[in-house]
Amino acid sequence: MNTLSRFLNALDSYKVTDGSKFRLADHDPADDGHLGLDKETGKKLLRQVKGLLQDLQELLYANQTHSLLIILQGMDAAGKDGTIKHVMSGVNPQGVAVTSFKQPGPTDLLHGFLWRIHAAAPQAGRIVIFNRSQYEDVLVSRVHPDLLKNGHLPGALNTPEFWEGRYSDIRHLEHYLSRQGTIVLKFFLNISREEQRERLLARLDIPEKRWKFSPSDLHEREYWDDYATAYQDAIAQTARPHAPWIIVPANHKWYARLVVIGTIIRALHNLRQITPQPNPDVMHQLDDYRTRLLQEKP
């Protein structure tokens, strides 16, 4: 079995489709799949799989029966932006869109929390990447429940029933998207607290990276344990076969990017799509057009 095949087989250990026994603490942020890969080998493998992704994207676009929604979540400095840049650099940009969900604005807050999410979902044949997503509404607002007061919401807030309702709404939306032909892949870029500290320090120590630093990074870092609990609950409550979570070991950026692109490749390959063929009448016309072009004099 070659290196690519061994790597793709190793991806199953990161996939969560049933959250009943999920524990975030069981997943090592520094895991490398026990494949004996180093950074240089990983980069070569990444270049190889990018070519596969390009071919599969073309089939997705040509058939227009399915779409792909990629959700990226993680602590600050987990590498979401870099993952998007490296993983999707080899695909046709006409078939890909990236939506970054920031703090909801006044209009967003006048609608249900899934309103802007549904509006950004991919159309048939397309790939959409969510840089943060609907899960912010069971993460940030869970850690900072005072934010719920801005949402024009009726009834009691920040109760177990309230959060269960949000998890249920998210599950139903993802199930609906799946039944419409959307592949839903949710990635949690899992870094350690120490790795985050080193990455934040790099943003301060390297002048070219200082633009990335925000004072809110340090503020939110104080809530590390609260966010870990919120992620634990969100993943456990919403992991399903039709909308799995992939717990990506992200302490090593090169390996995290391999895990993300490998998972995408496997999901698209499982569609078993082929190049669509025109119906016989159209094919006959195309043959006539070809004959006419061949008969033209130079």
PDB file of C-alpha atoms in Angstrom:
ATOM      1  CA  MET A   1       0.000   0.000   0.000  1.00  0.00           C
ATOM      2  CA  ASN A   2       1.506   3.348  -1.046  1.00  0.00           C
ATOM      3  CA  THR A   3       1.854   6.405   1.195  1.00  0.00           C
ATOM      4  CA  LEU A   4      -1.250   8.117  -0.188  1.00  0.00           C
ATOM      5  CA  SER A   5      -3.445   5.060   0.384  1.00  0.00           C
ATOM      6  CA  ARG A   6      -2.127   4.587   3.928  1.00  0.00           C
ATOM      7  CA  PHE A   7      -2.773   8.243   4.686  1.00  0.00           C
ATOM      8  CA  LEU A   8      -6.328   8.195   3.336  1.00  0.00           C
ATOM      9  CA  ASN A   9      -7.107   5.080   5.381  1.00  0.00           C
ATOM     10  CA  ALA A  10      -5.798   6.799   8.514  1.00  0.00           C
ATOM     11  CA  LEU A  11      -8.427   9.539   8.197  1.00  0.00           C
ATOM     12  CA  ASP A  12     -11.165   7.345   9.676  1.00  0.00           C
ATOM     13  CA  SER A  13      -9.708   7.830  13.153  1.00  0.00           C
ATOM     14  CA  TYR A  14     -10.515  11.548  13.045  1.00  0.00           C
ATOM     15  CA  LYS A  15     -14.123  11.245  11.881  1.00  0.00           C
ATOM     16  CA  VAL A  16     -16.996  11.513  14.379  1.00  0.00           C
ATOM     17  CA  THR A  17     -20.456  10.437  13.221  1.00  0.00           C
ATOM     18  CA  ASP A  18     -21.960   9.586  16.606  1.00  0.00           C
ATOM     19  CA  GLY A  19     -21.349  12.009  19.431  1.00  0.00           C
ATOM     20  CA  SER A  20     -22.723   9.845  22.247  1.00  0.00           C
ATOM     21  CA  LYS A  21     -19.242   8.709  23.269  1.00  0.00           C
ATOM     22  CA  PHE A  22     -17.253  11.691  21.986  1.00  0.00           C
ATOM     23  CA  ARG A  23     -14.635  13.223  24.263  1.00  0.00           C
ATOM     24  CA  LEU A  24     -12.490  16.025  22.927  1.00  0.00           C
ATOM     25  CA  ALA A  25      -9.774  15.132  25.424  1.00  0.00           C
ATOM     26  CA  ASP A  26      -9.303  11.797  23.637  1.00  0.00           C
ATOM     27  CA  HIS A  27      -7.987  13.545  20.513  1.00  0.00           C
ATOM     28  CA  ASP A  28      -4.312  14.494  20.452  1.00  0.00           C
ATOM     29  CA  PRO A  29      -3.641  17.847  18.711  1.00  0.00           C
ATOM     30  CA  ALA A  30      -0.128  16.624  17.851  1.00  0.00           C
ATOM     31  CA  ASP A  31      -1.232  13.315  16.278  1.00  0.00           C
ATOM     32  CA  ASP A  32       0.438  12.483  12.966  1.00  0.00           C
ATOM     33  CA  GLY A  33      -1.451   9.314  12.018  1.00  0.00           C
ATOM     34  CA  HIS A  34       1.546   7.141  12.983  1.00  0.00           C
ATOM     35  CA  LEU A  35       2.561   7.159   9.326  1.00  0.00           C
ATOM     36  CA  GLY A  36       6.144   8.245   9.804  1.00  0.00           C
ATOM     37  CA  LEU A  37       5.640  11.349   7.666  1.00  0.00           C
ATOM     38  CA  ASP A  38       7.810  14.406   8.054  1.00  0.00           C
ATOM     39  CA  LYS A  39       7.060  17.964   6.976  1.00  0.00           C
ATOM     40  CA  GLU A  40       8.835  17.676   3.619  1.00  0.00           C
ATOM     41  CA  THR A  41       7.130  14.390   2.730  1.00  0.00           C
ATOM     42  CA  GLY A  42       3.819  15.874   3.818  1.00  0.00           C
ATOM     43  CA  LYS A  43       4.241  18.843   1.497  1.00  0.00           C
ATOM     44  CA  LYS A  44       4.943  16.515  -1.440  1.00  0.00           C
ATOM     45  CA  LEU A  45       1.859  14.493  -0.598  1.00  0.00           C
ATOM     46  CA  LEU A  46      -0.197  17.692  -0.398  1.00  0.00           C
ATOM     47  CA  ARG A  47       0.868  18.649  -3.919  1.00  0.00           C
ATOM     48  CA  GLN A  48      -0.135  15.199  -5.122  1.00  0.00           C
ATOM     49  CA  VAL A  49      -3.609  15.272  -3.606  1.00  0.00           C
ATOM     50  CA  LYS A  50      -4.296  18.799  -4.849  1.00  0.00           C
ATOM     51  CA  GLY A  51      -4.339  17.387  -8.371  1.00  0.00           C
ATOM     52  CA  LEU A  52      -6.938  14.834  -7.333  1.00  0.00           C
ATOM     53  CA  LEU A  53      -9.085  17.556  -5.796  1.00  0.00           C
ATOM     54  CA  GLN A  54      -8.994  19.592  -8.986  1.00  0.00           C
ATOM     55  CA  ASP A  55     -10.272  16.645 -11.038  1.00  0.00           C
ATOM     56  CA  LEU A  56     -13.039  15.868  -8.543  1.00  0.00           C
ATOM     57  CA  GLN A  57     -14.122  19.506  -8.402  1.00  0.00           C
ATOM     58  CA  GLU A  58     -14.509  19.563 -12.182  1.00  0.00           C
ATOM     59  CA  LEU A  59     -16.806  16.521 -11.990  1.00  0.00           C
ATOM     60  CA  LEU A  60     -18.833  18.138  -9.203  1.00  0.00           C
ATOM     61  CA  TYR A  61     -19.238  21.305 -11.280  1.00  0.00           C
ATOM     62  CA  ALA A  62     -20.073  19.430 -14.476  1.00  0.00           C
ATOM     63  CA  ASN A  63     -22.724  17.149 -12.970  1.00  0.00           C
ATOM     64  CA  GLN A  64     -24.475  19.775 -10.810  1.00  0.00           C
ATOM     65  CA  THR A  65     -26.317  17.174  -8.734  1.00  0.00           C
ATOM     66  CA  HIS A  66     -24.362  17.691  -5.509  1.00  0.00           C
ATOM     67  CA  SER A  67     -22.568  20.471  -3.699  1.00  0.00           C
ATOM     68  CA  LEU A  68     -19.994  20.602  -0.911  1.00  0.00           C
ATOM     69  CA  LEU A  69     -20.126  22.647   2.284  1.00  0.00           C
ATOM     70  CA  ILE A  70     -16.869  22.816   4.247  1.00  0.00           C
ATOM     71  CA  ILE A  71     -17.142  24.226   7.760  1.00  0.00           C
ATOM     72  CA  LEU A  72     -13.945  25.283   9.522  1.00  0.00           C
ATOM     73  CA  GLN A  73     -13.979  25.878  13.266  1.00  0.00           C
ATOM     74  CA  GLY A  74     -11.236  26.199  15.832  1.00  0.00           C
ATOM     75  CA  MET A  75      -9.739  28.290  18.584  1.00  0.00           C
ATOM     76  CA  ASP A  76      -8.027  31.555  17.690  1.00  0.00           C
ATOM     77  CA  ALA A  77      -4.802  30.896  15.722  1.00  0.00           C
ATOM     78  CA  ALA A  78      -5.904  27.352  14.886  1.00  0.00           C
ATOM     79  CA  GLY A  79      -5.053  27.944  11.206  1.00  0.00           C
ATOM     80  CA  LYS A  80      -8.408  28.387   9.476  1.00  0.00           C
ATOM     81  CA  ASP A  81      -7.204  31.054   7.030  1.00  0.00           C
ATOM     82  CA  GLY A  82      -4.041  29.151   6.161  1.00  0.00           C
ATOM     83  CA  THR A  83      -6.007  25.959   5.627  1.00  0.00           C
ATOM     84  CA  ILE A  84      -8.302  27.691   3.148  1.00  0.00           C
ATOM     85  CA  LYS A  85      -5.329  29.194   1.314  1.00  0.00           C
ATOM     86  CA  HIS A  86      -3.351  25.976   0.964  1.00  0.00           C
ATOM     87  CA  VAL A  87      -6.100  23.406   0.538  1.00  0.00           C
ATOM     88  CA  MET A  88      -8.128  25.274  -2.075  1.00  0.00           C
ATOM     89  CA  SER A  89      -5.238  26.824  -4.018  1.00  0.00           C
ATOM     90  CA  GLY A  90      -5.416  24.141  -6.693  1.00  0.00           C
ATOM     91  CA  VAL A  91      -9.101  24.365  -7.582  1.00  0.00           C
ATOM     92  CA  ASN A  92     -11.015  26.499 -10.076  1.00  0.00           C
ATOM     93  CA  PRO A  93     -11.988  29.681  -8.193  1.00  0.00           C
ATOM     94  CA  GLN A  94     -15.169  29.996 -10.293  1.00  0.00           C
ATOM     95  CA  GLY A  95     -16.601  26.993  -8.453  1.00  0.00           C
ATOM     96  CA  VAL A  96     -15.579  27.973  -4.921  1.00  0.00           C
ATOM     97  CA  ALA A  97     -16.765  30.646  -2.494  1.00  0.00           C
ATOM     98  CA  VAL A  98     -15.564  31.485   1.013  1.00  0.00           C
ATOM     99  CA  THR A  99     -17.861  33.081   3.580  1.00  0.00           C
ATOM    100  CA  SER A 100     -16.446  34.403   6.847  1.00  0.00           C
ATOM    101  CA  PHE A 101     -19.062  34.794   9.541  1.00  0.00           C
ATOM    102  CA  LYS A 102     -18.199  37.670  11.818  1.00  0.00           C
ATOM    103  CA  GLN A 103     -20.266  39.003  14.710  1.00  0.00           C
ATOM    104  CA  PRO A 104     -23.870  39.325  13.462  1.00  0.00           C
ATOM    105  CA  GLY A 105     -25.006  42.825  12.500  1.00  0.00           C
ATOM    106  CA  PRO A 106     -28.299  44.549  13.315  1.00  0.00           C
ATOM    107  CA  THR A 107     -30.144  42.997  10.360  1.00  0.00           C
ATOM    108  CA  ASP A 108     -28.825  39.522  11.178  1.00  0.00           C
ATOM    109  CA  LEU A 109     -30.002  39.860  14.761  1.00  0.00           C
ATOM    110  CA  LEU A 110     -33.534  40.621  13.598  1.00  0.00           C
ATOM    111  CA  HIS A 111     -33.658  37.181  11.949  1.00  0.00           C
ATOM    112  CA  GLY A 112     -33.183  33.673  13.296  1.00  0.00           C
ATOM    113  CA  PHE A 113     -29.568  32.689  13.905  1.00  0.00           C
ATOM    114  CA  LEU A 114     -29.559  30.302  10.921  1.00  0.00           C
ATOM    115  CA  TRP A 115     -30.926  32.860   8.442  1.00  0.00           C
ATOM    116  CA  ARG A 116     -27.583  34.095   7.122  1.00  0.00           C
ATOM    117  CA  ILE A 117     -26.164  30.564   7.213  1.00  0.00           C
ATOM    118  CA  HIS A 118     -28.823  29.094   4.950  1.00  0.00           C
ATOM    119  CA  ALA A 119     -28.521  32.015   2.534  1.00  0.00           C
ATOM    120  CA  ALA A 120     -24.796  31.281   2.076  1.00  0.00           C
ATOM    121  CA  ALA A 121     -25.156  27.519   1.485  1.00  0.00           C
ATOM    122  CA  PRO A 122     -23.752  26.224  -1.827  1.00  0.00           C
ATOM    123  CA  GLN A 123     -25.764  25.814  -4.989  1.00  0.00           C
ATOM    124  CA  ALA A 124     -25.518  22.590  -6.979  1.00  0.00           C
ATOM    125  CA  GLY A 125     -22.069  21.965  -8.434  1.00  0.00           C
ATOM    126  CA  ARG A 126     -20.297  24.419  -6.124  1.00  0.00           C
ATOM    127  CA  ILE A 127     -18.009  24.303  -3.093  1.00  0.00           C
ATOM    128  CA  VAL A 128     -18.562  26.747  -0.249  1.00  0.00           C
ATOM    129  CA  ILE A 129     -16.238  27.157   2.718  1.00  0.00           C
ATOM    130  CA  PHE A 130     -17.511  28.634   5.960  1.00  0.00           C
ATOM    131  CA  ASN A 131     -14.745  30.300   7.970  1.00  0.00           C
ATOM    132  CA  ARG A 132     -16.633  30.013  11.264  1.00  0.00           C
ATOM    133  CA  SER A 133     -20.301  29.192  10.921  1.00  0.00           C
ATOM    134  CA  GLN A 134     -23.605  28.514  12.648  1.00  0.00           C
ATOM    135  CA  TYR A 135     -21.565  26.975  15.437  1.00  0.00           C
ATOM    136  CA  GLU A 136     -20.504  30.401  16.672  1.00  0.00           C
ATOM    137  CA  ASP A 137     -24.042  30.640  18.054  1.00  0.00           C
ATOM    138  CA  VAL A 138     -23.431  27.678  20.346  1.00  0.00           C
ATOM    139  CA  LEU A 139     -19.802  28.602  21.065  1.00  0.00           C
ATOM    140  CA  VAL A 140     -19.205  32.336  21.505  1.00  0.00           C
ATOM    141  CA  SER A 141     -22.706  32.987  22.797  1.00  0.00           C
ATOM    142  CA  ARG A 142     -22.397  29.962  25.087  1.00  0.00           C
ATOM    143  CA  VAL A 143     -19.160  31.298  26.578  1.00  0.00           C
ATOM    144  CA  HIS A 144     -20.513  34.868  26.633  1.00  0.00           C
ATOM    145  CA  PRO A 145     -24.273  34.442  27.189  1.00  0.00           C
ATOM    146  CA  ASP A 146     -24.795  38.199  27.603  1.00  0.00           C
ATOM    147  CA  LEU A 147     -24.623  38.371  23.800  1.00  0.00           C
ATOM    148  CA  LEU A 148     -27.978  36.588  23.640  1.00  0.00           C
ATOM    149  CA  LYS A 149     -29.675  39.751  24.865  1.00  0.00           C
ATOM    150  CA  ASN A 150     -29.003  41.359  21.458  1.00  0.00           C
ATOM    151  CA  GLY A 151     -30.921  38.710  19.545  1.00  0.00           C
ATOM    152  CA  HIS A 152     -34.556  39.831  20.023  1.00  0.00           C
ATOM    153  CA  LEU A 153     -35.328  36.385  21.415  1.00  0.00           C
ATOM    154  CA  PRO A 154     -38.448  35.391  23.381  1.00  0.00           C
ATOM    155  CA  GLY A 155     -38.500  33.188  26.431  1.00  0.00           C
ATOM    156  CA  ALA A 156     -35.784  32.116  28.824  1.00  0.00           C
ATOM    157  CA  LEU A 157     -32.199  32.348  27.573  1.00  0.00           C
ATOM    158  CA  ASN A 158     -29.072  30.394  28.482  1.00  0.00           C
ATOM    159  CA  THR A 159     -30.939  27.401  29.861  1.00  0.00           C
ATOM    160  CA  PRO A 160     -30.284  23.728  29.013  1.00  0.00           C
ATOM    161  CA  GLU A 161     -33.514  23.761  26.986  1.00  0.00           C
ATOM    162  CA  PHE A 162     -32.384  26.833  25.063  1.00  0.00           C
ATOM    163  CA  TRP A 163     -29.091  25.248  23.998  1.00  0.00           C
ATOM    164  CA  GLU A 164     -30.733  21.926  23.149  1.00  0.00           C
ATOM    165  CA  GLY A 165     -33.088  23.880  20.898  1.00  0.00           C
ATOM    166  CA  ARG A 166     -30.160  25.430  19.052  1.00  0.00           C
ATOM    167  CA  TYR A 167     -28.410  22.089  18.635  1.00  0.00           C
ATOM    168  CA  SER A 168     -31.666  20.656  17.288  1.00  0.00           C
ATOM    169  CA  ASP A 169     -32.051  23.537  14.815  1.00  0.00           C
ATOM    170  CA  ILE A 170     -28.498  23.018  13.554  1.00  0.00           C
ATOM    171  CA  ARG A 171     -29.027  19.268  13.170  1.00  0.00           C
ATOM    172  CA  HIS A 172     -32.220  19.836  11.195  1.00  0.00           C
ATOM    173  CA  LEU A 173     -30.583  22.387   8.873  1.00  0.00           C
ATOM    174  CA  GLU A 174     -27.658  20.074   8.149  1.00  0.00           C
ATOM    175  CA  HIS A 175     -29.999  17.135   7.556  1.00  0.00           C
ATOM    176  CA  TYR A 176     -32.039  19.265   5.166  1.00  0.00           C
ATOM    177  CA  LEU A 177     -28.937  20.352   3.241  1.00  0.00           C
ATOM    178  CA  SER A 178     -27.771  16.740   3.033  1.00  0.00           C
ATOM    179  CA  ARG A 179     -31.105  15.607   1.587  1.00  0.00           C
ATOM    180  CA  GLN A 180     -30.802  18.323  -1.051  1.00  0.00           C
ATOM    181  CA  GLY A 181     -27.489  16.861  -2.231  1.00  0.00           C
ATOM    182  CA  THR A 182     -25.036  18.909  -0.161  1.00  0.00           C
ATOM    183  CA  ILE A 183     -22.092  17.073   1.362  1.00  0.00           C
ATOM    184  CA  VAL A 184     -21.584  18.627   4.797  1.00  0.00           C
ATOM    185  CA  LEU A 185     -18.075  18.294   6.257  1.00  0.00           C
ATOM    186  CA  LYS A 186     -17.299  19.992   9.576  1.00  0.00           C
ATOM    187  CA  PHE A 187     -13.666  20.392  10.610  1.00  0.00           C
ATOM    188  CA  PHE A 188     -12.499  21.287  14.104  1.00  0.00           C
ATOM    189  CA  LEU A 189      -8.861  22.378  13.905  1.00  0.00           C
ATOM    190  CA  ASN A 190      -7.662  21.015  17.221  1.00  0.00           C
ATOM    191  CA  ILE A 191      -4.639  22.814  18.672  1.00  0.00           C
ATOM    192  CA  SER A 192      -3.213  22.678  22.179  1.00  0.00           C
ATOM    193  CA  ARG A 193      -3.192  25.667  24.498  1.00  0.00           C
ATOM    194  CA  GLU A 194       0.609  25.760  24.324  1.00  0.00           C
ATOM    195  CA  GLU A 195       0.559  25.722  20.512  1.00  0.00           C
ATOM    196  CA  GLN A 196      -1.848  28.660  20.533  1.00  0.00           C
ATOM    197  CA  ARG A 197       0.498  30.555  22.861  1.00  0.00           C
ATOM    198  CA  GLU A 198       3.426  30.005  20.501  1.00  0.00           C
ATOM    199  CA  ARG A 199       1.416  31.120  17.475  1.00  0.00           C
ATOM    200  CA  LEU A 200       0.191  34.262  19.209  1.00  0.00           C
ATOM    201  CA  LEU A 201       3.761  35.057  20.254  1.00  0.00           C
ATOM    202  CA  ALA A 202       4.875  34.604  16.632  1.00  0.00           C
ATOM    203  CA  ARG A 203       2.309  37.204  15.597  1.00  0.00           C
ATOM    204  CA  LEU A 204       3.950  39.639  18.013  1.00  0.00           C
ATOM    205  CA  ASP A 205       7.581  38.678  17.418  1.00  0.00           C
ATOM    206  CA  ILE A 206       7.525  38.634  13.608  1.00  0.00           C
ATOM    207  CA  PRO A 207       6.817  42.098  12.156  1.00  0.00           C
ATOM    208  CA  GLU A 208       5.167  40.664   9.025  1.00  0.00           C
ATOM    209  CA  LYS A 209       2.635  38.827  11.193  1.00  0.00           C
ATOM    210  CA  ARG A 210       1.700  41.621  13.594  1.00  0.00           C
ATOM    211  CA  TRP A 211      -1.310  42.594  11.486  1.00  0.00           C
ATOM    212  CA  LYS A 212      -2.871  39.252  12.426  1.00  0.00           C
ATOM    213  CA  PHE A 213      -2.827  39.976  16.148  1.00  0.00           C
ATOM    214  CA  SER A 214      -5.908  41.285  17.910  1.00  0.00           C
ATOM    215  CA  PRO A 215      -6.189  42.180  21.606  1.00  0.00           C
ATOM    216  CA  SER A 216      -9.330  40.031  21.640  1.00  0.00           C
ATOM    217  CA  ASP A 217      -7.091  36.990  21.036  1.00  0.00           C
ATOM    218  CA  LEU A 218      -5.644  37.316  24.541  1.00  0.00           C
ATOM    219  CA  HIS A 219      -9.037  38.109  26.043  1.00  0.00           C
ATOM    220  CA  GLU A 220     -10.665  35.016  24.549  1.00  0.00           C
ATOM    221  CA  ARG A 221      -7.674  32.877  25.521  1.00  0.00           C
ATOM    222  CA  GLU A 222      -8.686  33.409  29.150  1.00  0.00           C
ATOM    223  CA  TYR A 223     -11.806  31.376  28.369  1.00  0.00           C
ATOM    224  CA  TRP A 224      -9.931  28.400  26.901  1.00  0.00           C
ATOM    225  CA  ASP A 225     -11.560  25.813  29.175  1.00  0.00           C
ATOM    226  CA  ASP A 226     -15.025  27.284  28.582  1.00  0.00           C
ATOM    227  CA  TYR A 227     -14.546  27.090  24.826  1.00  0.00           C
ATOM    228  CA  ALA A 228     -13.269  23.519  25.101  1.00  0.00           C
ATOM    229  CA  THR A 229     -16.466  22.583  26.955  1.00  0.00           C
ATOM    230  CA  ALA A 230     -18.598  24.391  24.379  1.00  0.00           C
ATOM    231  CA  TYR A 231     -16.866  22.558  21.515  1.00  0.00           C
ATOM    232  CA  GLN A 232     -17.182  19.253  23.337  1.00  0.00           C
ATOM    233  CA  ASP A 233     -20.940  19.719  23.662  1.00  0.00           C
ATOM    234  CA  ALA A 234     -21.493  21.120  20.162  1.00  0.00           C
ATOM    235  CA  ILE A 235     -19.616  18.277  18.475  1.00  0.00           C
ATOM    236  CA  ALA A 236     -21.258  15.621  20.637  1.00  0.00           C
ATOM    237  CA  GLN A 237     -24.714  17.019  19.918  1.00  0.00           C
ATOM    238  CA  THR A 238     -24.381  17.477  16.146  1.00  0.00           C
ATOM    239  CA  ALA A 239     -22.116  14.698  14.830  1.00  0.00           C
ATOM    240  CA  ARG A 240     -24.133  12.608  12.399  1.00  0.00           C
ATOM    241  CA  PRO A 241     -23.260  10.283   9.469  1.00  0.00           C
ATOM    242  CA  HIS A 242     -24.671  12.825   6.992  1.00  0.00           C
ATOM    243  CA  ALA A 243     -22.827  15.718   8.694  1.00  0.00           C
ATOM    244  CA  PRO A 244     -19.714  14.339  10.378  1.00  0.00           C
ATOM    245  CA  TRP A 245     -17.173  16.217  12.433  1.00  0.00           C
ATOM    246  CA  ILE A 246     -13.504  15.703  11.639  1.00  0.00           C
ATOM    247  CA  ILE A 247     -11.280  16.395  14.636  1.00  0.00           C
ATOM    248  CA  VAL A 248      -8.153  17.587  12.849  1.00  0.00           C
ATOM    249  CA  PRO A 249      -4.837  17.324  14.705  1.00  0.00           C
ATOM    250  CA  ALA A 250      -3.676  20.870  13.982  1.00  0.00           C
ATOM    251  CA  ASN A 251      -0.508  21.431  16.019  1.00  0.00           C
ATOM    252  CA  HIS A 252       1.401  20.667  12.794  1.00  0.00           C
ATOM    253  CA  LYS A 253      -0.050  22.898  10.091  1.00  0.00           C
ATOM    254  CA  TRP A 254       1.179  20.769   7.209  1.00  0.00           C
ATOM    255  CA  TYR A 255      -0.500  17.661   8.634  1.00  0.00           C
ATOM    256  CA  ALA A 256      -3.740  19.496   9.382  1.00  0.00           C
ATOM    257  CA  ARG A 257      -3.956  20.632   5.763  1.00  0.00           C
ATOM    258  CA  LEU A 258      -3.398  17.078   4.577  1.00  0.00           C
ATOM    259  CA  VAL A 259      -6.207  15.796   6.796  1.00  0.00           C
ATOM    260  CA  VAL A 260      -8.636  18.425   5.511  1.00  0.00           C
ATOM    261  CA  ILE A 261      -7.910  17.932   1.818  1.00  0.00           C
ATOM    262  CA  GLY A 262      -7.777  14.136   2.199  1.00  0.00           C
ATOM    263  CA  THR A 263     -11.215  14.104   3.804  1.00  0.00           C
ATOM    264  CA  ILE A 264     -12.615  16.288   1.027  1.00  0.00           C
ATOM    265  CA  ILE A 265     -11.139  14.027  -1.642  1.00  0.00           C
ATOM    266  CA  ARG A 266     -12.624  10.904  -0.084  1.00  0.00           C
ATOM    267  CA  ALA A 267     -16.071  12.480   0.191  1.00  0.00           C
ATOM    268  CA  LEU A 268     -16.099  13.659  -3.432  1.00  0.00           C
ATOM    269  CA  HIS A 269     -14.663  10.373  -4.696  1.00  0.00           C
ATOM    270  CA  ASN A 270     -17.449   8.472  -2.945  1.00  0.00           C
ATOM    271  CA  LEU A 271     -19.970  10.224  -5.205  1.00  0.00           C
ATOM    272  CA  ARG A 272     -18.603   8.085  -8.052  1.00  0.00           C
ATOM    273  CA  GLN A 273     -19.306  10.855 -10.536  1.00  0.00           C
ATOM    274  CA  ILE A 274     -18.315  10.629 -14.192  1.00  0.00           C
ATOM    275  CA  THR A 275     -18.195  13.195 -16.950  1.00  0.00           C
ATOM    276  CA  PRO A 276     -21.804  13.789 -18.053  1.00  0.00           C
ATOM    277  CA  GLN A 277     -22.655  12.933 -21.658  1.00  0.00           C
ATOM    278  CA  PRO A 278     -25.077  14.889 -23.878  1.00  0.00           C
ATOM    279  CA  ASN A 279     -28.267  13.116 -24.924  1.00  0.00           C
ATOM    280  CA  PRO A 280     -28.129  11.353 -28.325  1.00  0.00           C
ATOM    281  CA  ASP A 281     -29.839  14.219 -30.208  1.00  0.00           C
ATOM    282  CA  VAL A 282     -27.385  16.778 -28.874  1.00  0.00           C
ATOM    283  CA  MET A 283     -24.469  14.412 -29.542  1.00  0.00           C
ATOM    284  CA  HIS A 284     -25.558  14.084 -33.174  1.00  0.00           C
ATOM    285  CA  GLN A 285     -25.602  17.881 -33.516  1.00  0.00           C
ATOM    286  CA  LEU A 286     -22.127  18.118 -31.992  1.00  0.00           C
ATOM    287  CA  ASP A 287     -20.836  15.589 -34.504  1.00  0.00           C
ATOM    288  CA  ASP A 288     -22.346  17.684 -37.307  1.00  0.00           C
ATOM    289  CA  TYR A 289     -20.647  20.822 -35.947  1.00  0.00           C
ATOM    290  CA  ARG A 290     -17.328  19.010 -35.839  1.00  0.00           C
ATOM    291  CA  THR A 291     -17.732  17.839 -39.433  1.00  0.00           C
ATOM    292  CA  ARG A 292     -18.530  21.369 -40.611  1.00  0.00           C
ATOM    293  CA  LEU A 293     -15.474  22.790 -38.824  1.00  0.00           C
ATOM    294  CA  LEU A 294     -13.239  20.113 -40.354  1.00  0.00           C
ATOM    295  CA  GLN A 295     -14.564  20.936 -43.816  1.00  0.00           C
ATOM    296  CA  GLU A 296     -13.778  24.620 -43.547  1.00  0.00           C
ATOM    297  CA  LYS A 297     -10.885  25.695 -45.711  1.00  0.00           C
ATOM    298  CA  PRO A 298      -7.916  27.244 -43.881  1.00  0.00           C
TER     299      PRO A 298
END
